[in-house]
Amino acid sequence: MTPTQLRAFSAVVRLGSVRRAADELRVSEAAVSLHIAKLRRELGDRLFVRTSTGLAFTPGGLRLASRAAELIGLQERTVFEVKQAAGNQRLLRIAASAMFAEQVAPGLIDLFTARAKDLDVELSVHSPSRFAMALHNREVDVAIGPCPAEPDDALVCRPFLRYRMIAVVGPEHPLAGSTVDAGQLRAQTWLLGPSAANDISAVSQLLQRLHVPEEHQQIFQSHAAAVDQAKRSKGVAMAPAFAVTADLASTALTRLSGPGTSVDGVWHTVVLAGTGRSPAAELVRFIGTPRAIQAMMRGSGVNIGRFRPSIHITLWS
């Protein structure tokens, strides 16, 4: 098997069509078909057949599909690392939940990279449900957020920070300053960040316990945007207590009290077992130190020339 053959097959699997795979790879359909034919001969498996509704993959084809993504990712990582090593530069790829990436990652990464000038850090936002797959496929080196729901002996999951999410409203909201019950909360419009779309996040679990209808849930592109709408008394937002301290002190926000107005969460680091002396292992050791915790809670400040929006893929070097 060659990398070119695996890329052709992976594109066919992802796009469901030889023609679309050829267009994406910028080669002819005949070239893609030739690569697939060579894989079929070498593996002794048809891999997939055409049906009236599209492509139907054999069990062997499905297994190759998962391995192809892993092998391609490993190859690309190896090529990059070899080039970086030639320039004495290391790379650490972090997958983070939306909440962690937006609220605390910049301060942590800036402080961590300040200790190692030869290290580039790439941050990407992932659903925690993809953490295990991304690690197994070597797409990332470490994941940060909720611990994966399914046990996996190949992964090491370590808690490093407990936090509390609290319900807040604007000063003009009808519930401001009052003690509320589950029925009142259920009837409100909830202003939510992207992490609420994940079933294992602390906020999504709270909404499930309160039985908040989906039509009462509005999800924004960022948690900051949701909190900003709450300041305008448009509804109830959930925010980390440490992130809204100043807003509560200035009365730009008011904290609700009563059952269901707060929920605790825990952030974890997740790595493949046996990471050894790698940048990922260095981060796992560093992330629980007092300096790291302070940087995550308060931010360490970033030079304007190095600032990037944390919710997108970003590079610190």
PDB file of N, CA and C in Angstrom, residues 31-133:
ATOM      1  N   ALA A  31      -7.376   7.483 -12.643  1.00  0.00           N
ATOM      2  CA  ALA A  31      -6.257   7.359 -11.699  1.00  0.00           C
ATOM      3  C   ALA A  31      -6.757   6.867 -10.346  1.00  0.00           C
ATOM      4  N   VAL A  32      -7.891   7.405  -9.870  1.00  0.00           N
ATOM      5  CA  VAL A  32      -8.456   6.948  -8.602  1.00  0.00           C
ATOM      6  C   VAL A  32      -8.851   5.477  -8.699  1.00  0.00           C
ATOM      7  N   SER A  33      -9.495   5.097  -9.793  1.00  0.00           N
ATOM      8  CA  SER A  33      -9.910   3.698  -9.984  1.00  0.00           C
ATOM      9  C   SER A  33      -8.702   2.774 -10.015  1.00  0.00           C
ATOM     10  N   LEU A  34      -7.602   3.241 -10.601  1.00  0.00           N
ATOM     11  CA  LEU A  34      -6.385   2.423 -10.653  1.00  0.00           C
ATOM     12  C   LEU A  34      -5.829   2.189  -9.253  1.00  0.00           C
ATOM     13  N   HIS A  35      -5.809   3.229  -8.427  1.00  0.00           N
ATOM     14  CA  HIS A  35      -5.314   3.070  -7.056  1.00  0.00           C
ATOM     15  C   HIS A  35      -6.198   2.102  -6.271  1.00  0.00           C
ATOM     16  N   ILE A  36      -7.512   2.205  -6.452  1.00  0.00           N
ATOM     17  CA  ILE A  36      -8.427   1.304  -5.757  1.00  0.00           C
ATOM     18  C   ILE A  36      -8.217  -0.129  -6.220  1.00  0.00           C
ATOM     19  N   ALA A  37      -8.023  -0.305  -7.517  1.00  0.00           N
ATOM     20  CA  ALA A  37      -7.811  -1.653  -8.069  1.00  0.00           C
ATOM     21  C   ALA A  37      -6.550  -2.294  -7.497  1.00  0.00           C
ATOM     22  N   LYS A  38      -5.497  -1.507  -7.333  1.00  0.00           N
ATOM     23  CA  LYS A  38      -4.250  -2.044  -6.765  1.00  0.00           C
ATOM     24  C   LYS A  38      -4.454  -2.451  -5.307  1.00  0.00           C
ATOM     25  N   LEU A  39      -5.217  -1.647  -4.561  1.00  0.00           N
ATOM     26  CA  LEU A  39      -5.507  -2.018  -3.174  1.00  0.00           C
ATOM     27  C   LEU A  39      -6.320  -3.306  -3.114  1.00  0.00           C
ATOM     28  N   ARG A  40      -7.287  -3.440  -4.016  1.00  0.00           N
ATOM     29  CA  ARG A  40      -8.107  -4.650  -4.043  1.00  0.00           C
ATOM     30  C   ARG A  40      -7.256  -5.881  -4.306  1.00  0.00           C
ATOM     31  N   ARG A  41      -6.339  -5.795  -5.263  1.00  0.00           N
ATOM     32  CA  ARG A  41      -5.479  -6.943  -5.578  1.00  0.00           C
ATOM     33  C   ARG A  41      -4.559  -7.279  -4.410  1.00  0.00           C
ATOM     34  N   GLU A  42      -3.976  -6.254  -3.816  1.00  0.00           N
ATOM     35  CA  GLU A  42      -3.022  -6.502  -2.730  1.00  0.00           C
ATOM     36  C   GLU A  42      -3.702  -7.075  -1.494  1.00  0.00           C
ATOM     37  N   LEU A  43      -4.910  -6.596  -1.196  1.00  0.00           N
ATOM     38  CA  LEU A  43      -5.600  -7.016   0.025  1.00  0.00           C
ATOM     39  C   LEU A  43      -6.545  -8.186  -0.196  1.00  0.00           C
ATOM     40  N   GLY A  44      -6.831  -8.504  -1.446  1.00  0.00           N
ATOM     41  CA  GLY A  44      -7.737  -9.612  -1.722  1.00  0.00           C
ATOM     42  C   GLY A  44      -9.145  -9.345  -1.253  1.00  0.00           C
ATOM     43  N   ASP A  45      -9.605  -8.082  -1.380  1.00  0.00           N
ATOM     44  CA  ASP A  45     -10.928  -7.681  -0.911  1.00  0.00           C
ATOM     45  C   ASP A  45     -11.494  -6.665  -1.903  1.00  0.00           C
ATOM     46  N   ARG A  46     -12.791  -6.753  -2.189  1.00  0.00           N
ATOM     47  CA  ARG A  46     -13.406  -5.816  -3.133  1.00  0.00           C
ATOM     48  C   ARG A  46     -13.508  -4.411  -2.536  1.00  0.00           C
ATOM     49  N   LEU A  47     -13.466  -4.276  -1.212  1.00  0.00           N
ATOM     50  CA  LEU A  47     -13.503  -3.008  -0.481  1.00  0.00           C
ATOM     51  C   LEU A  47     -14.874  -2.330  -0.558  1.00  0.00           C
ATOM     52  N   PHE A  48     -15.435  -2.169  -1.744  1.00  0.00           N
ATOM     53  CA  PHE A  48     -16.777  -1.605  -1.876  1.00  0.00           C
ATOM     54  C   PHE A  48     -17.365  -1.996  -3.222  1.00  0.00           C
ATOM     55  N   VAL A  49     -18.689  -1.918  -3.331  1.00  0.00           N
ATOM     56  CA  VAL A  49     -19.389  -2.171  -4.589  1.00  0.00           C
ATOM     57  C   VAL A  49     -20.381  -1.040  -4.806  1.00  0.00           C
ATOM     58  N   ARG A  50     -20.697  -0.789  -6.049  1.00  0.00           N
ATOM     59  CA  ARG A  50     -21.677   0.247  -6.378  1.00  0.00           C
ATOM     60  C   ARG A  50     -23.088  -0.325  -6.276  1.00  0.00           C
ATOM     61  N   THR A  51     -23.978   0.436  -5.686  1.00  0.00           N
ATOM     62  CA  THR A  51     -25.387   0.056  -5.596  1.00  0.00           C
ATOM     63  C   THR A  51     -26.241   1.195  -6.134  1.00  0.00           C
ATOM     64  N   SER A  52     -27.530   0.987  -6.181  1.00  0.00           N
ATOM     65  CA  SER A  52     -28.427   2.025  -6.689  1.00  0.00           C
ATOM     66  C   SER A  52     -28.457   3.258  -5.804  1.00  0.00           C
ATOM     67  N   THR A  53     -28.068   3.097  -4.532  1.00  0.00           N
ATOM     68  CA  THR A  53     -28.086   4.224  -3.594  1.00  0.00           C
ATOM     69  C   THR A  53     -26.696   4.793  -3.304  1.00  0.00           C
ATOM     70  N   GLY A  54     -25.669   4.267  -3.974  1.00  0.00           N
ATOM     71  CA  GLY A  54     -24.314   4.761  -3.738  1.00  0.00           C
ATOM     72  C   GLY A  54     -23.324   3.630  -3.612  1.00  0.00           C
ATOM     73  N   LEU A  55     -22.365   3.777  -2.709  1.00  0.00           N
ATOM     74  CA  LEU A  55     -21.333   2.767  -2.492  1.00  0.00           C
ATOM     75  C   LEU A  55     -21.627   1.991  -1.219  1.00  0.00           C
ATOM     76  N   ALA A  56     -21.483   0.665  -1.307  1.00  0.00           N
ATOM     77  CA  ALA A  56     -21.636  -0.203  -0.136  1.00  0.00           C
ATOM     78  C   ALA A  56     -20.279  -0.824   0.165  1.00  0.00           C
ATOM     79  N   PHE A  57     -19.771  -0.596   1.375  1.00  0.00           N
ATOM     80  CA  PHE A  57     -18.429  -1.053   1.723  1.00  0.00           C
ATOM     81  C   PHE A  57     -18.470  -2.417   2.399  1.00  0.00           C
ATOM     82  N   THR A  58     -17.504  -3.252   2.063  1.00  0.00           N
ATOM     83  CA  THR A  58     -17.373  -4.556   2.697  1.00  0.00           C
ATOM     84  C   THR A  58     -16.819  -4.361   4.110  1.00  0.00           C
ATOM     85  N   PRO A  59     -16.912  -5.374   4.978  1.00  0.00           N
ATOM     86  CA  PRO A  59     -16.299  -5.238   6.313  1.00  0.00           C
ATOM     87  C   PRO A  59     -14.816  -4.896   6.223  1.00  0.00           C
ATOM     88  N   GLY A  60     -14.120  -5.508   5.255  1.00  0.00           N
ATOM     89  CA  GLY A  60     -12.703  -5.181   5.074  1.00  0.00           C
ATOM     90  C   GLY A  60     -12.511  -3.747   4.615  1.00  0.00           C
ATOM     91  N   GLY A  61     -13.417  -3.260   3.767  1.00  0.00           N
ATOM     92  CA  GLY A  61     -13.326  -1.887   3.304  1.00  0.00           C
ATOM     93  C   GLY A  61     -13.526  -0.890   4.422  1.00  0.00           C
ATOM     94  N   LEU A  62     -14.460  -1.196   5.320  1.00  0.00           N
ATOM     95  CA  LEU A  62     -14.691  -0.313   6.458  1.00  0.00           C
ATOM     96  C   LEU A  62     -13.484  -0.292   7.390  1.00  0.00           C
ATOM     97  N   ARG A  63     -12.868  -1.450   7.568  1.00  0.00           N
ATOM     98  CA  ARG A  63     -11.688  -1.483   8.435  1.00  0.00           C
ATOM     99  C   ARG A  63     -10.531  -0.710   7.808  1.00  0.00           C
ATOM    100  N   LEU A  64     -10.359  -0.866   6.480  1.00  0.00           N
ATOM    101  CA  LEU A  64      -9.304  -0.115   5.801  1.00  0.00           C
ATOM    102  C   LEU A  64      -9.574   1.381   5.886  1.00  0.00           C
ATOM    103  N   ALA A  65     -10.844   1.776   5.824  1.00  0.00           N
ATOM    104  CA  ALA A  65     -11.183   3.196   5.885  1.00  0.00           C
ATOM    105  C   ALA A  65     -10.685   3.829   7.184  1.00  0.00           C
ATOM    106  N   SER A  66     -10.892   3.136   8.306  1.00  0.00           N
ATOM    107  CA  SER A  66     -10.445   3.690   9.584  1.00  0.00           C
ATOM    108  C   SER A  66      -8.925   3.706   9.674  1.00  0.00           C
ATOM    109  N   ARG A  67      -8.283   2.650   9.161  1.00  0.00           N
ATOM    110  CA  ARG A  67      -6.821   2.596   9.198  1.00  0.00           C
ATOM    111  C   ARG A  67      -6.197   3.611   8.255  1.00  0.00           C
ATOM    112  N   ALA A  68      -6.845   3.851   7.100  1.00  0.00           N
ATOM    113  CA  ALA A  68      -6.286   4.781   6.121  1.00  0.00           C
ATOM    114  C   ALA A  68      -6.146   6.175   6.721  1.00  0.00           C
ATOM    115  N   ALA A  69      -7.192   6.627   7.437  1.00  0.00           N
ATOM    116  CA  ALA A  69      -7.126   7.954   8.057  1.00  0.00           C
ATOM    117  C   ALA A  69      -5.992   8.020   9.077  1.00  0.00           C
ATOM    118  N   GLU A  70      -5.831   6.951   9.840  1.00  0.00           N
ATOM    119  CA  GLU A  70      -4.761   6.917  10.852  1.00  0.00           C
ATOM    120  C   GLU A  70      -3.391   6.937  10.197  1.00  0.00           C
ATOM    121  N   LEU A  71      -3.213   6.132   9.133  1.00  0.00           N
ATOM    122  CA  LEU A  71      -1.911   6.040   8.472  1.00  0.00           C
ATOM    123  C   LEU A  71      -1.550   7.345   7.770  1.00  0.00           C
ATOM    124  N   ILE A  72      -2.539   7.966   7.126  1.00  0.00           N
ATOM    125  CA  ILE A  72      -2.273   9.234   6.450  1.00  0.00           C
ATOM    126  C   ILE A  72      -1.896  10.302   7.473  1.00  0.00           C
ATOM    127  N   GLY A  73      -2.651  10.348   8.580  1.00  0.00           N
ATOM    128  CA  GLY A  73      -2.331  11.317   9.622  1.00  0.00           C
ATOM    129  C   GLY A  73      -0.944  11.093  10.207  1.00  0.00           C
ATOM    130  N   LEU A  74      -0.581   9.829  10.404  1.00  0.00           N
ATOM    131  CA  LEU A  74       0.733   9.514  10.948  1.00  0.00           C
ATOM    132  C   LEU A  74       1.836   9.915   9.974  1.00  0.00           C
ATOM    133  N   GLN A  75       1.596   9.685   8.689  1.00  0.00           N
ATOM    134  CA  GLN A  75       2.602  10.068   7.698  1.00  0.00           C
ATOM    135  C   GLN A  75       2.800  11.574   7.671  1.00  0.00           C
ATOM    136  N   GLU A  76       1.674  12.318   7.649  1.00  0.00           N
ATOM    137  CA  GLU A  76       1.773  13.771   7.608  1.00  0.00           C
ATOM    138  C   GLU A  76       2.449  14.315   8.862  1.00  0.00           C
ATOM    139  N   ARG A  77       2.133  13.708   9.983  1.00  0.00           N
ATOM    140  CA  ARG A  77       2.774  14.149  11.217  1.00  0.00           C
ATOM    141  C   ARG A  77       4.271  13.871  11.172  1.00  0.00           C
ATOM    142  N   THR A  78       4.643  12.699  10.663  1.00  0.00           N
ATOM    143  CA  THR A  78       6.059  12.345  10.596  1.00  0.00           C
ATOM    144  C   THR A  78       6.827  13.295   9.687  1.00  0.00           C
ATOM    145  N   VAL A  79       6.249  13.590   8.513  1.00  0.00           N
ATOM    146  CA  VAL A  79       6.905  14.503   7.579  1.00  0.00           C
ATOM    147  C   VAL A  79       7.111  15.866   8.235  1.00  0.00           C
ATOM    148  N   PHE A  80       6.055  16.353   8.897  1.00  0.00           N
ATOM    149  CA  PHE A  80       6.148  17.654   9.548  1.00  0.00           C
ATOM    150  C   PHE A  80       7.209  17.636  10.641  1.00  0.00           C
ATOM    151  N   GLU A  81       7.203  16.583  11.452  1.00  0.00           N
ATOM    152  CA  GLU A  81       8.137  16.527  12.574  1.00  0.00           C
ATOM    153  C   GLU A  81       9.580  16.428  12.100  1.00  0.00           C
ATOM    154  N   VAL A  82       9.783  15.697  11.009  1.00  0.00           N
ATOM    155  CA  VAL A  82      11.146  15.597  10.474  1.00  0.00           C
ATOM    156  C   VAL A  82      11.625  16.962  10.006  1.00  0.00           C
ATOM    157  N   LYS A  83      10.749  17.694   9.319  1.00  0.00           N
ATOM    158  CA  LYS A  83      11.126  19.033   8.860  1.00  0.00           C
ATOM    159  C   LYS A  83      11.355  19.973  10.041  1.00  0.00           C
ATOM    160  N   GLN A  84      10.493  19.863  11.053  1.00  0.00           N
ATOM    161  CA  GLN A  84      10.665  20.700  12.230  1.00  0.00           C
ATOM    162  C   GLN A  84      11.947  20.359  12.968  1.00  0.00           C
ATOM    163  N   ALA A  85      12.233  19.057  13.039  1.00  0.00           N
ATOM    164  CA  ALA A  85      13.438  18.623  13.746  1.00  0.00           C
ATOM    165  C   ALA A  85      14.689  19.164  13.070  1.00  0.00           C
ATOM    166  N   ALA A  86      14.637  19.285  11.739  1.00  0.00           N
ATOM    167  CA  ALA A  86      15.788  19.821  11.016  1.00  0.00           C
ATOM    168  C   ALA A  86      16.058  21.259  11.426  1.00  0.00           C
ATOM    169  N   GLY A  87      14.998  21.942  11.830  1.00  0.00           N
ATOM    170  CA  GLY A  87      15.155  23.309  12.307  1.00  0.00           C
ATOM    171  C   GLY A  87      15.121  23.399  13.817  1.00  0.00           C
ATOM    172  N   ASN A  88      15.272  22.242  14.490  1.00  0.00           N
ATOM    173  CA  ASN A  88      15.263  22.169  15.953  1.00  0.00           C
ATOM    174  C   ASN A  88      13.975  22.738  16.548  1.00  0.00           C
ATOM    175  N   GLN A  89      12.847  22.492  15.867  1.00  0.00           N
ATOM    176  CA  GLN A  89      11.564  22.981  16.341  1.00  0.00           C
ATOM    177  C   GLN A  89      10.631  21.806  16.588  1.00  0.00           C
ATOM    178  N   ARG A  90       9.958  21.802  17.755  1.00  0.00           N
ATOM    179  CA  ARG A  90       9.018  20.736  18.107  1.00  0.00           C
ATOM    180  C   ARG A  90       7.586  21.229  17.945  1.00  0.00           C
ATOM    181  N   LEU A  91       6.656  20.281  17.851  1.00  0.00           N
ATOM    182  CA  LEU A  91       5.248  20.625  17.667  1.00  0.00           C
ATOM    183  C   LEU A  91       4.400  19.880  18.692  1.00  0.00           C
ATOM    184  N   LEU A  92       3.455  20.597  19.290  1.00  0.00           N
ATOM    185  CA  LEU A  92       2.470  19.997  20.192  1.00  0.00           C
ATOM    186  C   LEU A  92       1.087  20.361  19.670  1.00  0.00           C
ATOM    187  N   ARG A  93       0.291  19.338  19.346  1.00  0.00           N
ATOM    188  CA  ARG A  93      -1.058  19.560  18.824  1.00  0.00           C
ATOM    189  C   ARG A  93      -2.074  19.246  19.920  1.00  0.00           C
ATOM    190  N   ILE A  94      -2.867  20.264  20.281  1.00  0.00           N
ATOM    191  CA  ILE A  94      -3.837  20.145  21.364  1.00  0.00           C
ATOM    192  C   ILE A  94      -5.244  20.183  20.802  1.00  0.00           C
ATOM    193  N   ALA A  95      -6.057  19.198  21.175  1.00  0.00           N
ATOM    194  CA  ALA A  95      -7.492  19.243  20.913  1.00  0.00           C
ATOM    195  C   ALA A  95      -8.167  19.684  22.206  1.00  0.00           C
ATOM    196  N   ALA A  96      -9.048  20.645  22.129  1.00  0.00           N
ATOM    197  CA  ALA A  96      -9.693  21.150  23.338  1.00  0.00           C
ATOM    198  C   ALA A  96     -11.195  21.285  23.121  1.00  0.00           C
ATOM    199  N   SER A  97     -11.938  21.137  24.196  1.00  0.00           N
ATOM    200  CA  SER A  97     -13.372  21.406  24.140  1.00  0.00           C
ATOM    201  C   SER A  97     -13.570  22.898  23.902  1.00  0.00           C
ATOM    202  N   ALA A  98     -14.750  23.264  23.391  1.00  0.00           N
ATOM    203  CA  ALA A  98     -15.006  24.666  23.053  1.00  0.00           C
ATOM    204  C   ALA A  98     -14.870  25.574  24.270  1.00  0.00           C
ATOM    205  N   MET A  99     -15.384  25.123  25.420  1.00  0.00           N
ATOM    206  CA  MET A  99     -15.315  25.940  26.629  1.00  0.00           C
ATOM    207  C   MET A  99     -13.873  26.190  27.043  1.00  0.00           C
ATOM    208  N   PHE A 100     -13.064  25.133  27.079  1.00  0.00           N
ATOM    209  CA  PHE A 100     -11.677  25.294  27.503  1.00  0.00           C
ATOM    210  C   PHE A 100     -10.917  26.174  26.514  1.00  0.00           C
ATOM    211  N   ALA A 101     -11.116  25.924  25.214  1.00  0.00           N
ATOM    212  CA  ALA A 101     -10.387  26.680  24.204  1.00  0.00           C
ATOM    213  C   ALA A 101     -10.670  28.171  24.301  1.00  0.00           C
ATOM    214  N   GLU A 102     -11.920  28.515  24.550  1.00  0.00           N
ATOM    215  CA  GLU A 102     -12.286  29.931  24.576  1.00  0.00           C
ATOM    216  C   GLU A 102     -11.918  30.597  25.885  1.00  0.00           C
ATOM    217  N   GLN A 103     -12.161  29.925  27.001  1.00  0.00           N
ATOM    218  CA  GLN A 103     -12.077  30.583  28.302  1.00  0.00           C
ATOM    219  C   GLN A 103     -10.676  30.594  28.900  1.00  0.00           C
ATOM    220  N   VAL A 104      -9.902  29.516  28.723  1.00  0.00           N
ATOM    221  CA  VAL A 104      -8.658  29.415  29.496  1.00  0.00           C
ATOM    222  C   VAL A 104      -7.418  29.026  28.704  1.00  0.00           C
ATOM    223  N   ALA A 105      -7.580  28.495  27.496  1.00  0.00           N
ATOM    224  CA  ALA A 105      -6.416  27.994  26.754  1.00  0.00           C
ATOM    225  C   ALA A 105      -5.369  29.068  26.442  1.00  0.00           C
ATOM    226  N   PRO A 106      -5.745  30.296  26.035  1.00  0.00           N
ATOM    227  CA  PRO A 106      -4.709  31.268  25.665  1.00  0.00           C
ATOM    228  C   PRO A 106      -3.692  31.537  26.767  1.00  0.00           C
ATOM    229  N   GLY A 107      -4.175  31.735  27.996  1.00  0.00           N
ATOM    230  CA  GLY A 107      -3.236  32.000  29.090  1.00  0.00           C
ATOM    231  C   GLY A 107      -2.319  30.830  29.353  1.00  0.00           C
ATOM    232  N   LEU A 108      -2.886  29.605  29.299  1.00  0.00           N
ATOM    233  CA  LEU A 108      -2.078  28.410  29.533  1.00  0.00           C
ATOM    234  C   LEU A 108      -1.016  28.244  28.449  1.00  0.00           C
ATOM    235  N   ILE A 109      -1.411  28.367  27.199  1.00  0.00           N
ATOM    236  CA  ILE A 109      -0.483  28.112  26.096  1.00  0.00           C
ATOM    237  C   ILE A 109       0.613  29.167  26.058  1.00  0.00           C
ATOM    238  N   ASP A 110       0.260  30.412  26.310  1.00  0.00           N
ATOM    239  CA  ASP A 110       1.278  31.458  26.293  1.00  0.00           C
ATOM    240  C   ASP A 110       2.328  31.216  27.368  1.00  0.00           C
ATOM    241  N   LEU A 111       1.881  30.826  28.563  1.00  0.00           N
ATOM    242  CA  LEU A 111       2.830  30.560  29.642  1.00  0.00           C
ATOM    243  C   LEU A 111       3.655  29.321  29.353  1.00  0.00           C
ATOM    244  N   PHE A 112       3.022  28.291  28.811  1.00  0.00           N
ATOM    245  CA  PHE A 112       3.737  27.038  28.538  1.00  0.00           C
ATOM    246  C   PHE A 112       4.797  27.225  27.466  1.00  0.00           C
ATOM    247  N   THR A 113       4.459  27.921  26.385  1.00  0.00           N
ATOM    248  CA  THR A 113       5.433  28.104  25.306  1.00  0.00           C
ATOM    249  C   THR A 113       6.549  29.058  25.700  1.00  0.00           C
ATOM    250  N   ALA A 114       6.287  29.936  26.690  1.00  0.00           N
ATOM    251  CA  ALA A 114       7.338  30.839  27.150  1.00  0.00           C
ATOM    252  C   ALA A 114       8.475  30.065  27.801  1.00  0.00           C
ATOM    253  N   ARG A 115       8.187  28.841  28.261  1.00  0.00           N
ATOM    254  CA  ARG A 115       9.204  27.999  28.895  1.00  0.00           C
ATOM    255  C   ARG A 115      10.029  27.235  27.868  1.00  0.00           C
ATOM    256  N   ALA A 116       9.521  27.139  26.636  1.00  0.00           N
ATOM    257  CA  ALA A 116      10.198  26.335  25.611  1.00  0.00           C
ATOM    258  C   ALA A 116      10.122  27.064  24.281  1.00  0.00           C
ATOM    259  N   LYS A 117      11.153  27.802  23.941  1.00  0.00           N
ATOM    260  CA  LYS A 117      11.155  28.602  22.726  1.00  0.00           C
ATOM    261  C   LYS A 117      11.214  27.753  21.462  1.00  0.00           C
ATOM    262  N   ASP A 118      11.550  26.460  21.609  1.00  0.00           N
ATOM    263  CA  ASP A 118      11.650  25.587  20.433  1.00  0.00           C
ATOM    264  C   ASP A 118      10.344  24.849  20.166  1.00  0.00           C
ATOM    265  N   LEU A 119       9.241  25.288  20.779  1.00  0.00           N
ATOM    266  CA  LEU A 119       7.988  24.549  20.700  1.00  0.00           C
ATOM    267  C   LEU A 119       6.898  25.372  20.025  1.00  0.00           C
ATOM    268  N   ASP A 120       6.269  24.785  19.003  1.00  0.00           N
ATOM    269  CA  ASP A 120       5.056  25.354  18.397  1.00  0.00           C
ATOM    270  C   ASP A 120       3.862  24.601  18.958  1.00  0.00           C
ATOM    271  N   VAL A 121       2.810  25.325  19.277  1.00  0.00           N
ATOM    272  CA  VAL A 121       1.585  24.707  19.794  1.00  0.00           C
ATOM    273  C   VAL A 121       0.441  24.995  18.833  1.00  0.00           C
ATOM    274  N   GLU A 122      -0.236  23.940  18.420  1.00  0.00           N
ATOM    275  CA  GLU A 122      -1.401  24.070  17.544  1.00  0.00           C
ATOM    276  C   GLU A 122      -2.642  23.686  18.337  1.00  0.00           C
ATOM    277  N   LEU A 123      -3.577  24.606  18.436  1.00  0.00           N
ATOM    278  CA  LEU A 123      -4.811  24.369  19.191  1.00  0.00           C
ATOM    279  C   LEU A 123      -5.983  24.250  18.227  1.00  0.00           C
ATOM    280  N   SER A 124      -6.760  23.176  18.364  1.00  0.00           N
ATOM    281  CA  SER A 124      -7.964  23.007  17.556  1.00  0.00           C
ATOM    282  C   SER A 124      -9.112  22.613  18.465  1.00  0.00           C
ATOM    283  N   VAL A 125     -10.321  23.055  18.107  1.00  0.00           N
ATOM    284  CA  VAL A 125     -11.511  22.794  18.911  1.00  0.00           C
ATOM    285  C   VAL A 125     -12.187  21.528  18.408  1.00  0.00           C
ATOM    286  N   HIS A 126     -12.442  20.592  19.322  1.00  0.00           N
ATOM    287  CA  HIS A 126     -13.072  19.322  18.985  1.00  0.00           C
ATOM    288  C   HIS A 126     -14.211  19.046  19.964  1.00  0.00           C
ATOM    289  N   SER A 127     -15.192  18.307  19.520  1.00  0.00           N
ATOM    290  CA  SER A 127     -16.168  17.760  20.441  1.00  0.00           C
ATOM    291  C   SER A 127     -15.476  16.702  21.293  1.00  0.00           C
ATOM    292  N   PRO A 128     -15.705  16.690  22.608  1.00  0.00           N
ATOM    293  CA  PRO A 128     -15.078  15.662  23.449  1.00  0.00           C
ATOM    294  C   PRO A 128     -15.382  14.235  22.991  1.00  0.00           C
ATOM    295  N   SER A 129     -16.481  14.043  22.278  1.00  0.00           N
ATOM    296  CA  SER A 129     -16.794  12.704  21.780  1.00  0.00           C
ATOM    297  C   SER A 129     -15.789  12.241  20.730  1.00  0.00           C
ATOM    298  N   ARG A 130     -14.986  13.178  20.165  1.00  0.00           N
ATOM    299  CA  ARG A 130     -13.980  12.826  19.158  1.00  0.00           C
ATOM    300  C   ARG A 130     -12.579  12.722  19.743  1.00  0.00           C
ATOM    301  N   PHE A 131     -12.422  12.985  21.029  1.00  0.00           N
ATOM    302  CA  PHE A 131     -11.089  12.978  21.621  1.00  0.00           C
ATOM    303  C   PHE A 131     -10.374  11.652  21.371  1.00  0.00           C
ATOM    304  N   ALA A 132     -11.048  10.545  21.689  1.00  0.00           N
ATOM    305  CA  ALA A 132     -10.401   9.234  21.568  1.00  0.00           C
ATOM    306  C   ALA A 132      -9.996   8.959  20.130  1.00  0.00           C
ATOM    307  N   MET A 133     -10.881   9.234  19.175  1.00  0.00           N
ATOM    308  CA  MET A 133     -10.574   8.980  17.776  1.00  0.00           C
ATOM    309  C   MET A 133      -9.400   9.839  17.301  1.00  0.00           C
TER     310      MET A 133
END
